[in-house]
Amino acid sequence: MKIELTAEEQPLLGEAPTEFFEGEWHFPKADGPEPWAVITYTDEPSPETGHVGWCWWAMGSMGDAPTYEAARDSAVAEIQRRMDRRMAVL
């Protein structure tokens, strides 16, 4: 069962991992590897999507989501789609 958090329960940046690499979500590190996906929150319209709230980027694709969990899931789903496409070509 998946539980969505209310707006008041949403994590703030710095309280939740926002970079995905090596199959797991991590807190950003200056000396860490290049992330496969990144989640961010904006309280002003994003220049790329126009969205206010949670945004995600994954391997060149980007989008927005209503919650942190939805952004995280969307980013991982995009990585999986790209990996599946690559495997289909091989």
GROMACS .gro file of N, CA and C in nm:
model
  270
    1MET      N    1   0.084  -0.117   0.000
    1MET     CA    2   0.000   0.000   0.000
    1MET      C    3   0.089   0.124   0.000
    2LYS      N    4   0.056   0.219  -0.086
    2LYS     CA    5   0.133   0.342  -0.098
    2LYS      C    6   0.060   0.454  -0.027
    3ILE      N    7   0.129   0.527   0.058
    3ILE     CA    8   0.069   0.636   0.133
    3ILE      C    9   0.125   0.767   0.082
    4GLU      N   10   0.039   0.858   0.038
    4GLU     CA   11   0.081   0.991  -0.004
    4GLU      C   12   0.077   1.084   0.117
    5LEU      N   13   0.178   1.167   0.130
    5LEU     CA   14   0.185   1.262   0.241
    5LEU      C   15   0.109   1.389   0.206
    6THR      N   16   0.052   1.453   0.308
    6THR     CA   17  -0.014   1.582   0.286
    6THR      C   18   0.093   1.688   0.264
    7ALA      N   19   0.052   1.807   0.219
    7ALA     CA   20   0.147   1.915   0.193
    7ALA      C   21   0.228   1.948   0.319
    8GLU      N   22   0.165   1.944   0.434
    8GLU     CA   23   0.235   1.974   0.559
    8GLU      C   24   0.336   1.867   0.597
    9GLU      N   25   0.315   1.744   0.549
    9GLU     CA   26   0.404   1.633   0.581
    9GLU      C   27   0.515   1.613   0.479
   10GLN      N   28   0.512   1.686   0.368
   10GLN     CA   29   0.614   1.672   0.264
   10GLN      C   30   0.751   1.708   0.319
   11PRO      N   31   0.854   1.633   0.284
   11PRO     CA   32   0.988   1.668   0.331
   11PRO      C   33   1.037   1.795   0.264
   12LEU      N   34   1.120   1.869   0.333
   12LEU     CA   35   1.183   1.986   0.277
   12LEU      C   36   1.316   1.945   0.218
   13LEU      N   37   1.364   2.022   0.119
   13LEU     CA   38   1.496   1.993   0.066
   13LEU      C   39   1.595   1.995   0.180
   14GLY      N   40   1.685   1.902   0.182
   14GLY     CA   41   1.781   1.888   0.291
   14GLY      C   42   1.737   1.783   0.392
   15GLU      N   43   1.607   1.752   0.395
   15GLU     CA   44   1.555   1.652   0.487
   15GLU      C   45   1.538   1.515   0.421
   16ALA      N   46   1.543   1.513   0.290
   16ALA     CA   47   1.522   1.388   0.217
   16ALA      C   48   1.627   1.376   0.107
   17PRO      N   49   1.667   1.254   0.074
   17PRO     CA   50   1.765   1.236  -0.033
   17PRO      C   51   1.709   1.284  -0.167
   18THR      N   52   1.793   1.351  -0.245
   18THR     CA   53   1.746   1.409  -0.371
   18THR      C   54   1.829   1.367  -0.493
   19GLU      N   55   1.928   1.282  -0.474
   19GLU     CA   56   2.008   1.235  -0.588
   19GLU      C   57   2.005   1.083  -0.593
   20PHE      N   58   1.983   1.031  -0.714
   20PHE     CA   59   1.974   0.887  -0.735
   20PHE      C   60   2.094   0.840  -0.815
   21PHE      N   61   2.168   0.746  -0.761
   21PHE     CA   62   2.277   0.680  -0.833
   21PHE      C   63   2.303   0.546  -0.768
   22GLU      N   64   2.360   0.456  -0.845
   22GLU     CA   65   2.392   0.321  -0.798
   22GLU      C   66   2.270   0.252  -0.737
   23GLY      N   67   2.151   0.282  -0.791
   23GLY     CA   68   2.029   0.214  -0.749
   23GLY      C   69   1.967   0.260  -0.620
   24GLU      N   70   2.015   0.372  -0.562
   24GLU     CA   71   1.960   0.420  -0.435
   24GLU      C   72   1.953   0.571  -0.434
   25TRP      N   73   1.864   0.625  -0.350
   25TRP     CA   74   1.856   0.770  -0.329
   25TRP      C   75   1.956   0.811  -0.223
   26HIS      N   76   2.027   0.923  -0.249
   26HIS     CA   77   2.132   0.972  -0.159
   26HIS      C   78   2.115   1.121  -0.137
   27PHE      N   79   2.173   1.170  -0.027
   27PHE     CA   80   2.186   1.314  -0.008
   27PHE      C   81   2.298   1.362  -0.097
   28PRO      N   82   2.287   1.483  -0.152
   28PRO     CA   83   2.393   1.534  -0.242
   28PRO      C   84   2.529   1.540  -0.173
   29LYS      N   85   2.633   1.507  -0.249
   29LYS     CA   86   2.771   1.514  -0.200
   29LYS      C   87   2.854   1.587  -0.304
   30ALA      N   88   2.940   1.674  -0.260
   30ALA     CA   89   3.026   1.748  -0.352
   30ALA      C   90   3.119   1.655  -0.428
   31ASP      N   91   3.163   1.549  -0.362
   31ASP     CA   92   3.259   1.457  -0.425
   31ASP      C   93   3.195   1.325  -0.468
   32GLY      N   94   3.061   1.321  -0.471
   32GLY     CA   95   2.992   1.198  -0.509
   32GLY      C   96   2.989   1.180  -0.660
   33PRO      N   97   2.945   1.064  -0.704
   33PRO     CA   98   2.936   1.038  -0.848
   33PRO      C   99   2.826   1.123  -0.912
   34GLU      N  100   2.831   1.134  -1.042
   34GLU     CA  101   2.728   1.206  -1.117
   34GLU      C  102   2.593   1.135  -1.095
   35PRO      N  103   2.490   1.207  -1.050
   35PRO     CA  104   2.361   1.140  -1.027
   35PRO      C  105   2.293   1.101  -1.157
   36TRP      N  106   2.215   0.993  -1.150
   36TRP     CA  107   2.133   0.949  -1.262
   36TRP      C  108   2.003   1.026  -1.264
   37ALA      N  109   1.961   1.074  -1.144
   37ALA     CA  110   1.836   1.150  -1.131
   37ALA      C  111   1.852   1.250  -1.017
   38VAL      N  112   1.777   1.361  -1.027
   38VAL     CA  113   1.780   1.465  -0.925
   38VAL      C  114   1.636   1.512  -0.903
   39ILE      N  115   1.603   1.537  -0.777
   39ILE     CA  116   1.473   1.594  -0.741
   39ILE      C  117   1.498   1.730  -0.678
   40THR      N  118   1.413   1.825  -0.710
   40THR     CA  119   1.423   1.956  -0.650
   40THR      C  120   1.284   2.011  -0.623
   41TYR      N  121   1.277   2.114  -0.542
   41TYR     CA  122   1.151   2.179  -0.512
   41TYR      C  123   1.166   2.327  -0.543
   42THR      N  124   1.066   2.385  -0.606
   42THR     CA  125   1.070   2.527  -0.636
   42THR      C  126   0.940   2.592  -0.592
   43ASP      N  127   0.952   2.710  -0.532
   43ASP     CA  128   0.831   2.784  -0.495
   43ASP      C  129   0.800   2.894  -0.597
   44GLU      N  130   0.877   2.896  -0.705
   44GLU     CA  131   0.851   2.985  -0.819
   44GLU      C  132   0.842   2.897  -0.943
   45PRO      N  133   0.771   2.940  -1.045
   45PRO     CA  134   0.759   2.856  -1.165
   45PRO      C  135   0.896   2.815  -1.220
   46SER      N  136   0.911   2.687  -1.244
   46SER     CA  137   1.034   2.634  -1.302
   46SER      C  138   1.049   2.687  -1.444
   47PRO      N  139   1.169   2.734  -1.482
   47PRO     CA  140   1.186   2.784  -1.619
   47PRO      C  141   1.165   2.675  -1.724
   48GLU      N  142   1.191   2.549  -1.688
   48GLU     CA  143   1.178   2.440  -1.784
   48GLU      C  144   1.035   2.391  -1.799
   49THR      N  145   0.963   2.376  -1.688
   49THR     CA  146   0.829   2.317  -1.694
   49THR      C  147   0.718   2.414  -1.656
   50GLY      N  148   0.752   2.525  -1.592
   50GLY     CA  149   0.651   2.618  -1.543
   50GLY      C  150   0.584   2.572  -1.415
   51HIS      N  151   0.628   2.457  -1.363
   51HIS     CA  152   0.567   2.398  -1.244
   51HIS      C  153   0.618   2.464  -1.117
   52VAL      N  154   0.531   2.476  -1.019
   52VAL     CA  155   0.569   2.517  -0.884
   52VAL      C  156   0.553   2.393  -0.797
   53GLY      N  157   0.658   2.355  -0.728
   53GLY     CA  158   0.654   2.236  -0.643
   53GLY      C  159   0.769   2.142  -0.678
   54TRP      N  160   0.742   2.013  -0.671
   54TRP     CA  161   0.844   1.911  -0.692
   54TRP      C  162   0.871   1.890  -0.840
   55CYS      N  163   0.997   1.891  -0.878
   55CYS     CA  164   1.041   1.866  -1.016
   55CYS      C  165   1.146   1.756  -1.014
   56TRP      N  166   1.155   1.682  -1.122
   56TRP     CA  167   1.256   1.575  -1.131
   56TRP      C  168   1.326   1.584  -1.265
   57TRP      N  169   1.449   1.535  -1.266
   57TRP     CA  170   1.531   1.521  -1.387
   57TRP      C  171   1.591   1.382  -1.381
   58ALA      N  172   1.588   1.311  -1.494
   58ALA     CA  173   1.647   1.177  -1.498
   58ALA      C  174   1.700   1.150  -1.638
   59MET      N  175   1.831   1.143  -1.651
   59MET     CA  176   1.897   1.105  -1.775
   59MET      C  177   1.847   1.186  -1.895
   60GLY      N  178   1.835   1.317  -1.876
   60GLY     CA  179   1.797   1.406  -1.985
   60GLY      C  180   1.649   1.434  -1.996
   61SER      N  181   1.566   1.364  -1.922
   61SER     CA  182   1.422   1.391  -1.921
   61SER      C  183   1.386   1.464  -1.793
   62MET      N  184   1.279   1.541  -1.798
   62MET     CA  185   1.237   1.611  -1.677
   62MET      C  186   1.086   1.618  -1.672
   63GLY      N  187   1.037   1.643  -1.551
   63GLY     CA  188   0.894   1.656  -1.531
   63GLY      C  189   0.865   1.712  -1.394
   64ASP      N  190   0.738   1.719  -1.361
   64ASP     CA  191   0.698   1.769  -1.231
   64ASP      C  192   0.606   1.667  -1.166
   65ALA      N  193   0.586   1.683  -1.036
   65ALA     CA  194   0.505   1.587  -0.961
   65ALA      C  195   0.441   1.658  -0.843
   66PRO      N  196   0.329   1.607  -0.796
   66PRO     CA  197   0.260   1.671  -0.685
   66PRO      C  198   0.326   1.649  -0.548
   67THR      N  199   0.408   1.542  -0.535
   67THR     CA  200   0.470   1.510  -0.407
   67THR      C  201   0.614   1.466  -0.427
   68TYR      N  202   0.689   1.465  -0.319
   68TYR     CA  203   0.827   1.415  -0.322
   68TYR      C  204   0.829   1.270  -0.370
   69GLU      N  205   0.741   1.188  -0.313
   69GLU     CA  206   0.738   1.046  -0.350
   69GLU      C  207   0.705   1.028  -0.498
   70ALA      N  208   0.612   1.108  -0.550
   70ALA     CA  209   0.576   1.097  -0.691
   70ALA      C  210   0.692   1.140  -0.780
   71ALA      N  211   0.765   1.243  -0.739
   71ALA     CA  212   0.883   1.286  -0.816
   71ALA      C  213   0.988   1.177  -0.817
   72ARG      N  214   1.012   1.118  -0.701
   72ARG     CA  215   1.110   1.009  -0.690
   72ARG      C  216   1.069   0.891  -0.778
   73ASP      N  217   0.943   0.853  -0.772
   73ASP     CA  218   0.895   0.739  -0.851
   73ASP      C  219   0.902   0.769  -1.000
   74SER      N  220   0.868   0.891  -1.040
   74SER     CA  221   0.872   0.928  -1.182
   74SER      C  222   1.015   0.925  -1.236
   75ALA      N  223   1.109   0.974  -1.157
   75ALA     CA  224   1.248   0.974  -1.200
   75ALA      C  225   1.300   0.832  -1.217
   76VAL      N  226   1.271   0.745  -1.121
   76VAL     CA  227   1.317   0.606  -1.131
   76VAL      C  228   1.248   0.536  -1.248
   77ALA      N  229   1.121   0.564  -1.271
   77ALA     CA  230   1.050   0.503  -1.384
   77ALA      C  231   1.112   0.546  -1.516
   78GLU      N  232   1.155   0.671  -1.526
   78GLU     CA  233   1.219   0.718  -1.649
   78GLU      C  234   1.353   0.648  -1.671
   79ILE      N  235   1.430   0.630  -1.565
   79ILE     CA  236   1.556   0.556  -1.576
   79ILE      C  237   1.528   0.414  -1.625
   80GLN      N  238   1.428   0.350  -1.568
   80GLN     CA  239   1.394   0.213  -1.608
   80GLN      C  240   1.350   0.208  -1.753
   81ARG      N  241   1.268   0.305  -1.797
   81ARG     CA  242   1.225   0.308  -1.937
   81ARG      C  243   1.345   0.319  -2.031
   82ARG      N  244   1.438   0.406  -1.997
   82ARG     CA  245   1.556   0.424  -2.081
   82ARG      C  246   1.642   0.298  -2.083
   83MET      N  247   1.657   0.234  -1.970
   83MET     CA  248   1.735   0.109  -1.965
   83MET      C  249   1.666   0.000  -2.046
   84ASP      N  250   1.533  -0.008  -2.035
   84ASP     CA  251   1.459  -0.109  -2.112
   84ASP      C  252   1.476  -0.086  -2.262
   85ARG      N  253   1.470   0.041  -2.305
   85ARG     CA  254   1.488   0.073  -2.447
   85ARG      C  255   1.627   0.033  -2.496
   86ARG      N  256   1.728   0.060  -2.413
   86ARG     CA  257   1.865   0.023  -2.451
   86ARG      C  258   1.879  -0.127  -2.464
   87MET      N  259   1.819  -0.200  -2.372
   87MET     CA  260   1.829  -0.347  -2.376
   87MET      C  261   1.755  -0.403  -2.497
   88ALA      N  262   1.645  -0.338  -2.537
   88ALA     CA  263   1.569  -0.385  -2.652
   88ALA      C  264   1.648  -0.371  -2.781
   89VAL      N  265   1.739  -0.273  -2.785
   89VAL     CA  266   1.821  -0.248  -2.904
   89VAL      C  267   1.933  -0.352  -2.914
   90LEU      N  268   1.982  -0.397  -2.799
   90LEU     CA  269   2.093  -0.493  -2.798
   90LEU      C  270   2.057  -0.628  -2.846
   0.00000   0.00000   0.00000
